[in-house]
XYZ file of C-alpha atoms in Angstrom:
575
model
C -201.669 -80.829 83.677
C -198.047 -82.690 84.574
C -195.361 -80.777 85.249
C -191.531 -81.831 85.260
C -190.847 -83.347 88.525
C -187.720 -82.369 90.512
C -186.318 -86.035 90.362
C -187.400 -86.037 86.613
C -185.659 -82.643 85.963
C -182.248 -83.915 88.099
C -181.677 -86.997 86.774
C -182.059 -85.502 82.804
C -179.580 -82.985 84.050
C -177.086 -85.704 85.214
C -177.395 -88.040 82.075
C -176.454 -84.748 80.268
C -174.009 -84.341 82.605
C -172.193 -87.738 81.835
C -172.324 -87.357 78.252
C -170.368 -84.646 78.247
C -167.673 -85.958 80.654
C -167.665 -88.566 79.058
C -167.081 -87.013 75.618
C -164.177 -84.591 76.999
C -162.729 -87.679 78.603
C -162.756 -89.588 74.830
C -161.108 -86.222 73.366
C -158.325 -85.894 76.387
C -157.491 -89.423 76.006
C -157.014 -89.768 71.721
C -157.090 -86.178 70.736
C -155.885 -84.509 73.829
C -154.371 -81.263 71.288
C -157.604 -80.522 69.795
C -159.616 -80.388 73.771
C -156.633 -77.779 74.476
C -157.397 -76.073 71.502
C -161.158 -75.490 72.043
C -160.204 -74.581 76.158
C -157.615 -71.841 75.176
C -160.032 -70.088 72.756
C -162.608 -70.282 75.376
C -160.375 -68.917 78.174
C -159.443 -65.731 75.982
C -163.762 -64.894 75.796
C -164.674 -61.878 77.785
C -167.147 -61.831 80.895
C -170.232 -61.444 77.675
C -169.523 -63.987 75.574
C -168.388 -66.511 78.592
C -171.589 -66.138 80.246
C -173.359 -66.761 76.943
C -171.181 -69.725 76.721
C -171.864 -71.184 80.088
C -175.499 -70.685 79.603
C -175.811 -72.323 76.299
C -173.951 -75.419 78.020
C -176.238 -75.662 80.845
C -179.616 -75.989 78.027
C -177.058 -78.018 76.057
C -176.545 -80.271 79.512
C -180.131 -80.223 79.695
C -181.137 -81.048 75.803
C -178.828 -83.636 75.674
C -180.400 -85.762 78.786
C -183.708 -84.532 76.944
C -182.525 -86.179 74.042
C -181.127 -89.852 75.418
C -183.431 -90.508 77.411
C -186.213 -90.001 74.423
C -183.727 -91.922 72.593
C -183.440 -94.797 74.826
C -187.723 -95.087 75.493
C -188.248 -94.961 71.820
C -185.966 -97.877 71.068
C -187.523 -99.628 74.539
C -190.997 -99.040 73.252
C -190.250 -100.694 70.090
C -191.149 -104.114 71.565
C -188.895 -106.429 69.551
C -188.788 -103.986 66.140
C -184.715 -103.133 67.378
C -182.526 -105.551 67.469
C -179.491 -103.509 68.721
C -181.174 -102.387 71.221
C -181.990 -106.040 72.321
C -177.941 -107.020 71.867
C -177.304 -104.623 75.195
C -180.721 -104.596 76.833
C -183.161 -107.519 77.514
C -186.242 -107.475 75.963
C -189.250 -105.262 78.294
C -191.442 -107.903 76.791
C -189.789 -110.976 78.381
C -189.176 -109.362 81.498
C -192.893 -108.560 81.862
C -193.635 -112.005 80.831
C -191.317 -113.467 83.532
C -192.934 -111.377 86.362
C -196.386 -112.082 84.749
C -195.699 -115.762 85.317
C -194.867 -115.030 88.962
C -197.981 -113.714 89.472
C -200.449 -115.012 87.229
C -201.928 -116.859 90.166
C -202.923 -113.788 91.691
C -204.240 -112.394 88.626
C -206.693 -115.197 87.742
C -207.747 -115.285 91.343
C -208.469 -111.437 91.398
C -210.504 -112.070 88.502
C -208.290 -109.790 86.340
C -207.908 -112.637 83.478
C -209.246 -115.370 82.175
C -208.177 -118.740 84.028
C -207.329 -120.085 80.606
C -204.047 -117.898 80.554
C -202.634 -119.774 84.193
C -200.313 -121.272 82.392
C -202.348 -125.066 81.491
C -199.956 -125.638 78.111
C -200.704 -129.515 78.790
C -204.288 -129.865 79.048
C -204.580 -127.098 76.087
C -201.839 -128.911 74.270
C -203.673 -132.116 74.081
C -206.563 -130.864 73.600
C -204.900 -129.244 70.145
C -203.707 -132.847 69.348
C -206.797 -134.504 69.715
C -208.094 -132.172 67.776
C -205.323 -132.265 64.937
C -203.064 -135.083 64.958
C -200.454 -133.891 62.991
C -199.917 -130.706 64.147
C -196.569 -130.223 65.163
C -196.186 -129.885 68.920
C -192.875 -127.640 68.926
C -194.415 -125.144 66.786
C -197.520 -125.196 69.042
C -195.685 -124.460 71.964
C -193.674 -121.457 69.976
C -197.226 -120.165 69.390
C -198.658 -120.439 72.680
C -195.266 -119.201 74.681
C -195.647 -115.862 72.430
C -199.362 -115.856 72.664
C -198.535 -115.592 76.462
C -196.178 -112.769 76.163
C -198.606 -110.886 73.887
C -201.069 -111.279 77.449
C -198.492 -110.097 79.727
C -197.787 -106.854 77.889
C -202.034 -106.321 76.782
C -202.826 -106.843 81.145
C -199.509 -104.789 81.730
C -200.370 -101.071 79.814
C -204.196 -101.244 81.301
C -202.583 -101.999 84.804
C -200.163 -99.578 84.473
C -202.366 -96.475 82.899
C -204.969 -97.273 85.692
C -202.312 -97.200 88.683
C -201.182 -93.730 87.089
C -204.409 -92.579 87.749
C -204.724 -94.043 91.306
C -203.726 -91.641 93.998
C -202.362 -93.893 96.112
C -199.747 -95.656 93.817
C -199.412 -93.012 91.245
C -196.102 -91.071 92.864
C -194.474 -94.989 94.322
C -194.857 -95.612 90.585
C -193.185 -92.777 89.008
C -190.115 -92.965 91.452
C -189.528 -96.006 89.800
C -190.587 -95.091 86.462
C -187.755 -91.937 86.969
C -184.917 -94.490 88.197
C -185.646 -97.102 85.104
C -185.145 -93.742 82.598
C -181.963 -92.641 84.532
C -180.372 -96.337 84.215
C -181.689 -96.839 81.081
C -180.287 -93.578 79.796
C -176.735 -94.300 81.444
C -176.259 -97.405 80.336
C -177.233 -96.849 76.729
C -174.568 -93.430 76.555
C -171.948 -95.880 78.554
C -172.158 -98.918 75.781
C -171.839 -96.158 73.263
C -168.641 -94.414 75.024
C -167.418 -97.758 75.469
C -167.770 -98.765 71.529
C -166.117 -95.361 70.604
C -163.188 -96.079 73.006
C -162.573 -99.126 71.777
C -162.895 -97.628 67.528
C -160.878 -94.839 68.978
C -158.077 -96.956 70.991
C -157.625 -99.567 67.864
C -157.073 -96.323 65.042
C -154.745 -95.131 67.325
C -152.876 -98.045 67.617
C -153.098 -99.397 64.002
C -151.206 -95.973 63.141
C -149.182 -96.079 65.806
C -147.626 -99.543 65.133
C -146.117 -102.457 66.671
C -142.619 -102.651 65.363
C -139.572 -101.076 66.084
C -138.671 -97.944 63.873
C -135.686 -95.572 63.849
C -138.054 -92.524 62.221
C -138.785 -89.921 65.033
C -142.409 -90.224 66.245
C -144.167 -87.219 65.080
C -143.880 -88.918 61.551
C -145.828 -91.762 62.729
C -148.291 -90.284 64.871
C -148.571 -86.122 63.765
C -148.765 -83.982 66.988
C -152.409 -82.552 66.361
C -153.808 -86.113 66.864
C -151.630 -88.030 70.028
C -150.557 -87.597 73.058
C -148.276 -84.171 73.864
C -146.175 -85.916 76.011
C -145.529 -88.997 73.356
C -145.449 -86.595 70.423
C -142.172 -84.694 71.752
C -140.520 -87.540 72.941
C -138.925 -89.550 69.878
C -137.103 -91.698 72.357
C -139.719 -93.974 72.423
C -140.033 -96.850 70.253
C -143.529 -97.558 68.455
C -143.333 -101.062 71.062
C -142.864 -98.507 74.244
C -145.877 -96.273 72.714
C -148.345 -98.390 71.361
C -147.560 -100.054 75.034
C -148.597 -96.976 76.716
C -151.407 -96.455 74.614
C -153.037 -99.214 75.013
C -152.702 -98.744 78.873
C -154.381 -95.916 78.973
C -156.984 -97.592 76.037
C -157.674 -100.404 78.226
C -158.746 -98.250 81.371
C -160.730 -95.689 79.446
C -162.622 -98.184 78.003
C -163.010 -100.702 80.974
C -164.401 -97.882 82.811
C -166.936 -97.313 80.341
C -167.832 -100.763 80.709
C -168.028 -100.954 84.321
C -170.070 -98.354 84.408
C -172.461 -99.644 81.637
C -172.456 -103.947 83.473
C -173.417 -101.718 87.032
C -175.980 -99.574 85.088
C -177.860 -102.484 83.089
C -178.234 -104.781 86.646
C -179.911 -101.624 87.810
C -181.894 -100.931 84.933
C -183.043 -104.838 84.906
C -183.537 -104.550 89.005
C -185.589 -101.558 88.728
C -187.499 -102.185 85.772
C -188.261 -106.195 87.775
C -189.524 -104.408 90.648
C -191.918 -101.633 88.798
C -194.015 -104.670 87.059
C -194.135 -106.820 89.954
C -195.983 -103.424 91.642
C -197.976 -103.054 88.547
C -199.214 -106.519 88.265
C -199.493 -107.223 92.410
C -201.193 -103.550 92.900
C -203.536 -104.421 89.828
C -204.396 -107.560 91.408
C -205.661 -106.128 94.700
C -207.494 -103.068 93.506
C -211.501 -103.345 94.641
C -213.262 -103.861 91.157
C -215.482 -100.322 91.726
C -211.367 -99.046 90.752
C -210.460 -101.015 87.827
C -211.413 -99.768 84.164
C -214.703 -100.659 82.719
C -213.075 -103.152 80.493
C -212.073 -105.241 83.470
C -215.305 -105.358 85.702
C -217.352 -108.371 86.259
C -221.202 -108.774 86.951
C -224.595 -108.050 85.206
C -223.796 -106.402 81.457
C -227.669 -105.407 81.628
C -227.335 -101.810 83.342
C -224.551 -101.036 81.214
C -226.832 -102.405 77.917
C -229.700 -100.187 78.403
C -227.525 -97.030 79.619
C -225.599 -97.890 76.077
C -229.174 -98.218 74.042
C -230.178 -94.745 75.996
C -226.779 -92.956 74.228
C -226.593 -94.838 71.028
C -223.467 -96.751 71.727
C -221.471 -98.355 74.620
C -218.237 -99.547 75.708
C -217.188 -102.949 74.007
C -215.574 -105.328 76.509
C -213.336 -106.275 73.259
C -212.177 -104.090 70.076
C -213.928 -104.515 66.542
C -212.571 -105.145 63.669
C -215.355 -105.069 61.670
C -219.347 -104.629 61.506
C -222.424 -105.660 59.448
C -226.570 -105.632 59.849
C -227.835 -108.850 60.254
C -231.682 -108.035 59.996
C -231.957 -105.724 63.021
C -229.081 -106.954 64.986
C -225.619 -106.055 64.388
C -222.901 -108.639 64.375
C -218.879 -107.620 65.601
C -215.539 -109.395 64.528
C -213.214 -109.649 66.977
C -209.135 -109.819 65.834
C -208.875 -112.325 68.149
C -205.051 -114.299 67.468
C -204.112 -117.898 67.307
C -203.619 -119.605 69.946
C -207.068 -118.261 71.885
C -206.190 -118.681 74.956
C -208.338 -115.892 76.797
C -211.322 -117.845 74.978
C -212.371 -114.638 73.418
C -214.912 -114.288 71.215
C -214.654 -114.526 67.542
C -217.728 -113.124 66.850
C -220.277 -110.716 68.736
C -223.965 -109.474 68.490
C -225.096 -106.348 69.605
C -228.778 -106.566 69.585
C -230.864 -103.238 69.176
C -231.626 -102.648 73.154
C -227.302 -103.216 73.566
C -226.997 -106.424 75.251
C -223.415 -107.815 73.479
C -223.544 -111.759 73.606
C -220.947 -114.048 71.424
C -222.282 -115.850 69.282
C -220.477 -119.833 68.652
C -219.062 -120.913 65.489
C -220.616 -123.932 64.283
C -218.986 -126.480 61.764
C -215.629 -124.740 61.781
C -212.862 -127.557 61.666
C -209.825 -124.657 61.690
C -210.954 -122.021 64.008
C -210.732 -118.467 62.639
C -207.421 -116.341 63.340
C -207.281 -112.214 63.249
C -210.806 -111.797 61.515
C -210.700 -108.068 60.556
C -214.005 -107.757 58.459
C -217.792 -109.176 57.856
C -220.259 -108.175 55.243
C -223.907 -109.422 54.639
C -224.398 -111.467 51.069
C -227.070 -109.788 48.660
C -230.228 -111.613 48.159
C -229.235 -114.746 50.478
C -231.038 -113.730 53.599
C -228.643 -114.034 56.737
C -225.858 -114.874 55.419
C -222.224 -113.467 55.728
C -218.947 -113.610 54.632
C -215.568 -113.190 57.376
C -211.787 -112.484 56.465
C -209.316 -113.046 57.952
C -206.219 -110.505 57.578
C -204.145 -112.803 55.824
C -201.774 -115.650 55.734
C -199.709 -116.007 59.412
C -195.884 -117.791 59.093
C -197.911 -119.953 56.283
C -201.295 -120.377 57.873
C -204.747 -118.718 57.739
C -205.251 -116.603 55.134
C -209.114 -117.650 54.578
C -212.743 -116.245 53.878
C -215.496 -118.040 55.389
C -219.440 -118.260 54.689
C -222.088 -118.817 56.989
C -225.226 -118.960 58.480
C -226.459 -116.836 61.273
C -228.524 -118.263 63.425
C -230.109 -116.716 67.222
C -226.687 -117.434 68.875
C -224.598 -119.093 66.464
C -222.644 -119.062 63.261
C -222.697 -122.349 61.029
C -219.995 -122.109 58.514
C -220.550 -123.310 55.154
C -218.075 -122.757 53.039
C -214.012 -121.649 53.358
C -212.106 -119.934 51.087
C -208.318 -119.384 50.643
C -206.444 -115.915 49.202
C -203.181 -116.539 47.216
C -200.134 -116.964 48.895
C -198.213 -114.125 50.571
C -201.363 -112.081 51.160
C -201.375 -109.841 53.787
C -203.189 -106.452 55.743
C -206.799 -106.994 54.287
C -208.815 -104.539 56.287
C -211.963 -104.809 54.613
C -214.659 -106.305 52.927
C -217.951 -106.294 50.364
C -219.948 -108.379 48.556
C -221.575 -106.924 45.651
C -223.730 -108.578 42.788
C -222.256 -107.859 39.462
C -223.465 -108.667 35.754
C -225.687 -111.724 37.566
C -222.394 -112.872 38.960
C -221.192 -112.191 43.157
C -218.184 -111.024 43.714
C -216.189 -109.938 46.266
C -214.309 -106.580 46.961
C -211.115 -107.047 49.902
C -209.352 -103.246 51.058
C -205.841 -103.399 51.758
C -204.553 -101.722 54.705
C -202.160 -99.716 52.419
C -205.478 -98.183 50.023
C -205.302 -101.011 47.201
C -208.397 -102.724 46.328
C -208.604 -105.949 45.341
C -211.575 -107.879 43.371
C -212.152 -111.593 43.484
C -215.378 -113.826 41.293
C -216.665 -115.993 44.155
C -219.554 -118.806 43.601
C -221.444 -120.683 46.597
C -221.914 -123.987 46.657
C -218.828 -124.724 43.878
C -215.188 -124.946 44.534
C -213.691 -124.228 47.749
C -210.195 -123.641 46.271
C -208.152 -120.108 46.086
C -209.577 -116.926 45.179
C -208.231 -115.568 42.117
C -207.759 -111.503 43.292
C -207.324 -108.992 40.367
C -206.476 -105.426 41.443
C -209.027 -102.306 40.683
C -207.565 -99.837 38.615
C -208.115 -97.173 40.671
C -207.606 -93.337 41.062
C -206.711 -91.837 43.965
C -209.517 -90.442 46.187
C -209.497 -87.231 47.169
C -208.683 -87.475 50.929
C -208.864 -84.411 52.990
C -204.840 -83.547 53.854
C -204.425 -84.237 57.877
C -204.714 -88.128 56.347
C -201.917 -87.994 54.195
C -199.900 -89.262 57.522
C -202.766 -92.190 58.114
C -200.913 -95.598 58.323
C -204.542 -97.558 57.251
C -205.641 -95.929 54.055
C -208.678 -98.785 54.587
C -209.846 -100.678 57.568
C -213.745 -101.224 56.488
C -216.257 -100.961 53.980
C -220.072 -100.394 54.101
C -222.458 -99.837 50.703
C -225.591 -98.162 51.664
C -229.322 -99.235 49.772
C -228.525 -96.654 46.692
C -225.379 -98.530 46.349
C -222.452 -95.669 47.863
C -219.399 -97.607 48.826
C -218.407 -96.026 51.633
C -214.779 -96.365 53.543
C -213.021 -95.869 57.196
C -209.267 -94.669 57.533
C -207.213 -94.547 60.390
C -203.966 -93.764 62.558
C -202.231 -95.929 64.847
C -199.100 -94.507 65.588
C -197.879 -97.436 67.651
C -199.551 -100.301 64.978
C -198.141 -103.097 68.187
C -199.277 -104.869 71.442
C -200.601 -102.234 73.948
C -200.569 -99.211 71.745
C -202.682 -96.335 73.529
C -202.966 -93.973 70.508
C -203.311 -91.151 70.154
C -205.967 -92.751 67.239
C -207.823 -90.426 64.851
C -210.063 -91.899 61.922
C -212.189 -90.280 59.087
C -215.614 -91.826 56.977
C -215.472 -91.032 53.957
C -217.310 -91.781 50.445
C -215.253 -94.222 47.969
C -217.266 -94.224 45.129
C -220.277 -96.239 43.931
C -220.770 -99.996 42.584
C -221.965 -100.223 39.357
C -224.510 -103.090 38.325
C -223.718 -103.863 34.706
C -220.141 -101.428 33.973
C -217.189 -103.574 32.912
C -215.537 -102.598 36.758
C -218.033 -103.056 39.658
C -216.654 -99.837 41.015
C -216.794 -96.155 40.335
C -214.378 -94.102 42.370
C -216.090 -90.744 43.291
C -214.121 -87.601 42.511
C -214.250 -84.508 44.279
C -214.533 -83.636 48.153
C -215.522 -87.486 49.457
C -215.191 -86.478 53.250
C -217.924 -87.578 55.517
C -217.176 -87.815 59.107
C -213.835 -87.002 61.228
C -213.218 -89.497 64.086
C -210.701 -88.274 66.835
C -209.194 -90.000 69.359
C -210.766 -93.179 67.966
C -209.230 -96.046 65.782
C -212.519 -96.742 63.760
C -212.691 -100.157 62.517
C -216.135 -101.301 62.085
C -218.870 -99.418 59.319
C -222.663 -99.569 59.147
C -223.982 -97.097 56.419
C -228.064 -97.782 56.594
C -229.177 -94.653 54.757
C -227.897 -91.132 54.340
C -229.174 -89.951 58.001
C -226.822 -92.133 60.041
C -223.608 -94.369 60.431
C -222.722 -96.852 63.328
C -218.914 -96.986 64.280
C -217.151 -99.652 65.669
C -213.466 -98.902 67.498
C -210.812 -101.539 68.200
C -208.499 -99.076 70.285
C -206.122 -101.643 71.758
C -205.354 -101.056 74.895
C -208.580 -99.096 75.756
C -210.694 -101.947 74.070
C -213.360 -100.950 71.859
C -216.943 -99.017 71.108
C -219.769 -98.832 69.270
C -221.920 -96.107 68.381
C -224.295 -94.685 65.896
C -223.790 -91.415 64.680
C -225.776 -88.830 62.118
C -224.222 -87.039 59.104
């Protein structure tokens, strides 16, 4: 168990601190009457009610700093989603990727990424040209730049969970980690204080005014609102007092600023120094301390000690599963440009061993496959799909053959435009026809006619009309209503939900998934699908994103988990 450090628990203190200086000095410079106000009622308290007082503005101190700081991480976490937050701060991202760059050397060396991400945008460039002529360049380089920053932050949240559980760089880390919240925290309040000085200073001024006027001040300015010693002089001119106001405008907010320029460099310093540590410290650890994901050598020991439990570490996440005879094959969401070389495809043979398999025959390699199914009656074949289309691209389905260790691909399909989130897929024979049935991320189901060997063109999708399933109620928060599909040998469609609170590059959960029934496909009904009715709940998942199904009969399941951060699993599991 953590507990609140003493640095932690000082520096939230002091960030309260400075919001409430901060806000008395905003109220004694425009509304200095009210402040006096609010101090003589509290001077006339008695000893009870003043010691109340003082007490509720310590936890108030306290809550506050709670409450910026939490503010201030949330909108740093959202990697790109806030813009404001980007207008005063730089973006974590490209400051990771700029330290990644300084040390990607060391990285590859250490064997802690592939050699493809060192940074070779030539040789990969032309080899993307030779490949495809007309493919513009600029937009290639867009692609691969943000590829690379999608790297540095995936390398930087497994280095940086595994030094916070390394006793030796652990408390050097969260020193840091407590001066980057503190700067953070100060700056953020300090850009706000100076924004409100500046609304603040320009009201006042606007009803001030700039001309002369012979009317006595207090009907220009009332006294509740300005300055006590302004209000009761009507000597001065609206010139003289919009002069003085804006003196005392101009160094109220200037110190605000100040304070937020010195704040930022040390924010920017700080957070610059905690990733170089996390990326240098990463690259020297001795393998025996880096995460399974990460080690090198001989995958047999870890295959049979996988067979022996049913299931096994993945080095990468799955997106999807289907049974290929007695083998079971693995989509990978693996993202245009490739440059870790990843996999698109895996087998995981009965005894464990995980080997990629090699797509033959693919002209336009495959981009964020998130499900595979097996085609009735045609004997080793499968169908992939992708999630959808990608600033115009992608957006395909693709047949082929399996073979020991590859993948020919026969046939490519396109969805209609503007399709998106398709978590899942089936293949079902209907009325002597095939067709196909895609799950959305958000729950819909769509259906699609598809014939082999005809047209490759776009698949027409029609949407299901579908009741609700009865989910059990701790998923009415899931943001994936679908992410696979799996129809077992009676023909029970079976589906996977799950949560992913952080749905973004280097999210680290907390994941929870459930299997439950869908309904059943239906050979010669006018809809291929049934939706079952009634308690449908099968299997709760926690602490797992499940994205891969395998129903083979009504005695057992295989999962397959693409957990981000934390990579993926696989194992089989009985109802």
């Amino acid at each position: 168990m953590e507990y609140l450090s003493f640095e932690d628990f000082a520096t939230t203190v002091a960030v309260g601190i400075y919001v409430c200086v901060g806000a008395l000095l905003c109220l004694h410079t425009f509304c200095p009457r009210l402040l006096t106000q609010v101090a003589g009622s509290v001077a006339k308290l008695t000893t009870g009610p003043m010691t109340l007082l003082s007490i509720g503005a310590a936890v108030g101190l306290l809550v506050v700093g709670i409450f910026g700081e939490d503010i201030s991480n949330r909108l740093a976490d959202a990697d790109g989603q806030s813009k404001q937050y980007y207008w005063v701060f730089d973006s974590e991202k490209d400051m990771r990727d700029r330290t990644f760059r300084i040390l990607v050397e060391e990285l590859a060396s250490a064997r802690r990424l592939s050699p493809y991400a060192l940074g070779e945008h030539e040789s990969l460039l032309a080899q993307q040209l030779e490949a495809h002529p007309g493919k513009n360049l600029s937009r290639l380089s867009e692609e691969m730049e943000e590829a690379r920053k999608g790297l540095a932050s995936q390398i930087y949240y497994v280095a940086k969970n595994t030094l916070m559980n390394h006793d030796g760089y652990r408390g050097e880390l969260q020193q840091i980690q407590t001066r980057i919240d503190f700067s953070r925290s100060f700056a953020s309040y300090s850009a706000i204080f100076f924004l409100l000085a500046l609304v603040l200073g320009t009201i006042q001024l606007l009803r001030i005014g700039i001309t002369e006027s012979p009317k006595p001040f207090e009907h220009i300015c009332p006294r509740r609102w300005c300055f006590d010693w302004l209000a009761t002089n009507s000597r001065y001119s609206r010139g003289k007092i919009a002069r003085r106001v804006a003196t005392r405008w101009v160094v109220v907010a200037g110190v605000f600023g100040l304070l937020f320029l010195v704040t930022r460099i040390s924010f920017s310093a700080e957070e610059r120094e905690f990733n170089l540590r996390t990326y240098g410290y990463f690259a020297s650890l001795h393998v025996e301390e880096l995460p399974t994901i990460y080690k090198n050598g001989d995958s047999g020991d870890a295959a049979s000690e996988g067979a022996k439990h049913g299931g096994m570490l993945a080095e990468y996440g799955i997106s999807g599963l289907a049974l290929v005879g007695k083998d079971l094959l693995a989509v990978h969401d693996v993202k245009q440009p490739n440059l870790e070389r990843r996999p698109y495809v895996s087998k995981i043979s009965p005894d464990g061993t995980i080997k990629p398999m090699t797509l033959k025959n693919c002209t336009e390699l495959p981009s964020d496959l998130e499900a595979i199914c097996t085609i009735p009656e045609r004997k080793g074949e499968i169908l992939m799909a992708e999630s959808g289309y990608y600033k115009g691209m992608f957006g395909r389905v693709f047949r082929g053959k399996v073979d020991a260790d590859s993948i020919h691909i026969n046939e490519v399909w396109n969805y209609p435009p503007e399709t998106t989130d398709i978590e899942a897929l089936v293949c079902v024979k209907h009325r002597g026809a095939y067709q196909l049935l895609l799950g959305n991320r958000n729950g819909t189901i769509h259906v699609a006619d598809i014939e082999f060997g005809g047209d490759q063109g776009e698949l027409q999708l029609k949407h299901l009309p579908l009741k609700m399933v009865s989910l059990p109620p701790e998923t009415n928060d899931f943001n994936r209503k679908i992410t696979d599909f799996s129809i077992d040998r009676a023909g029970s469609l079976y589906a996977v939900a799950a949560n992913d609170p952080g749905d973004m590059h280097g999210s680290l959960g907390p994941f929870k998934s459930v299997v439950y029934q869908l309904g059943r496909i239906e050979q010669h009904d006018e809809n291929p699908l049934k939706i079952l009715e009634g308690d449908c709940l099968k299997w709760k998942v926690s602490g797992f994103k499940v994205e891969g199904l395998v129903v083979e009969d009504n005695k057992s399941i295989t999962i397959g988990t693409d957990d981000e951060g934390y990579g993926g699993v696989w194992r089989r599991l009985s109802w």
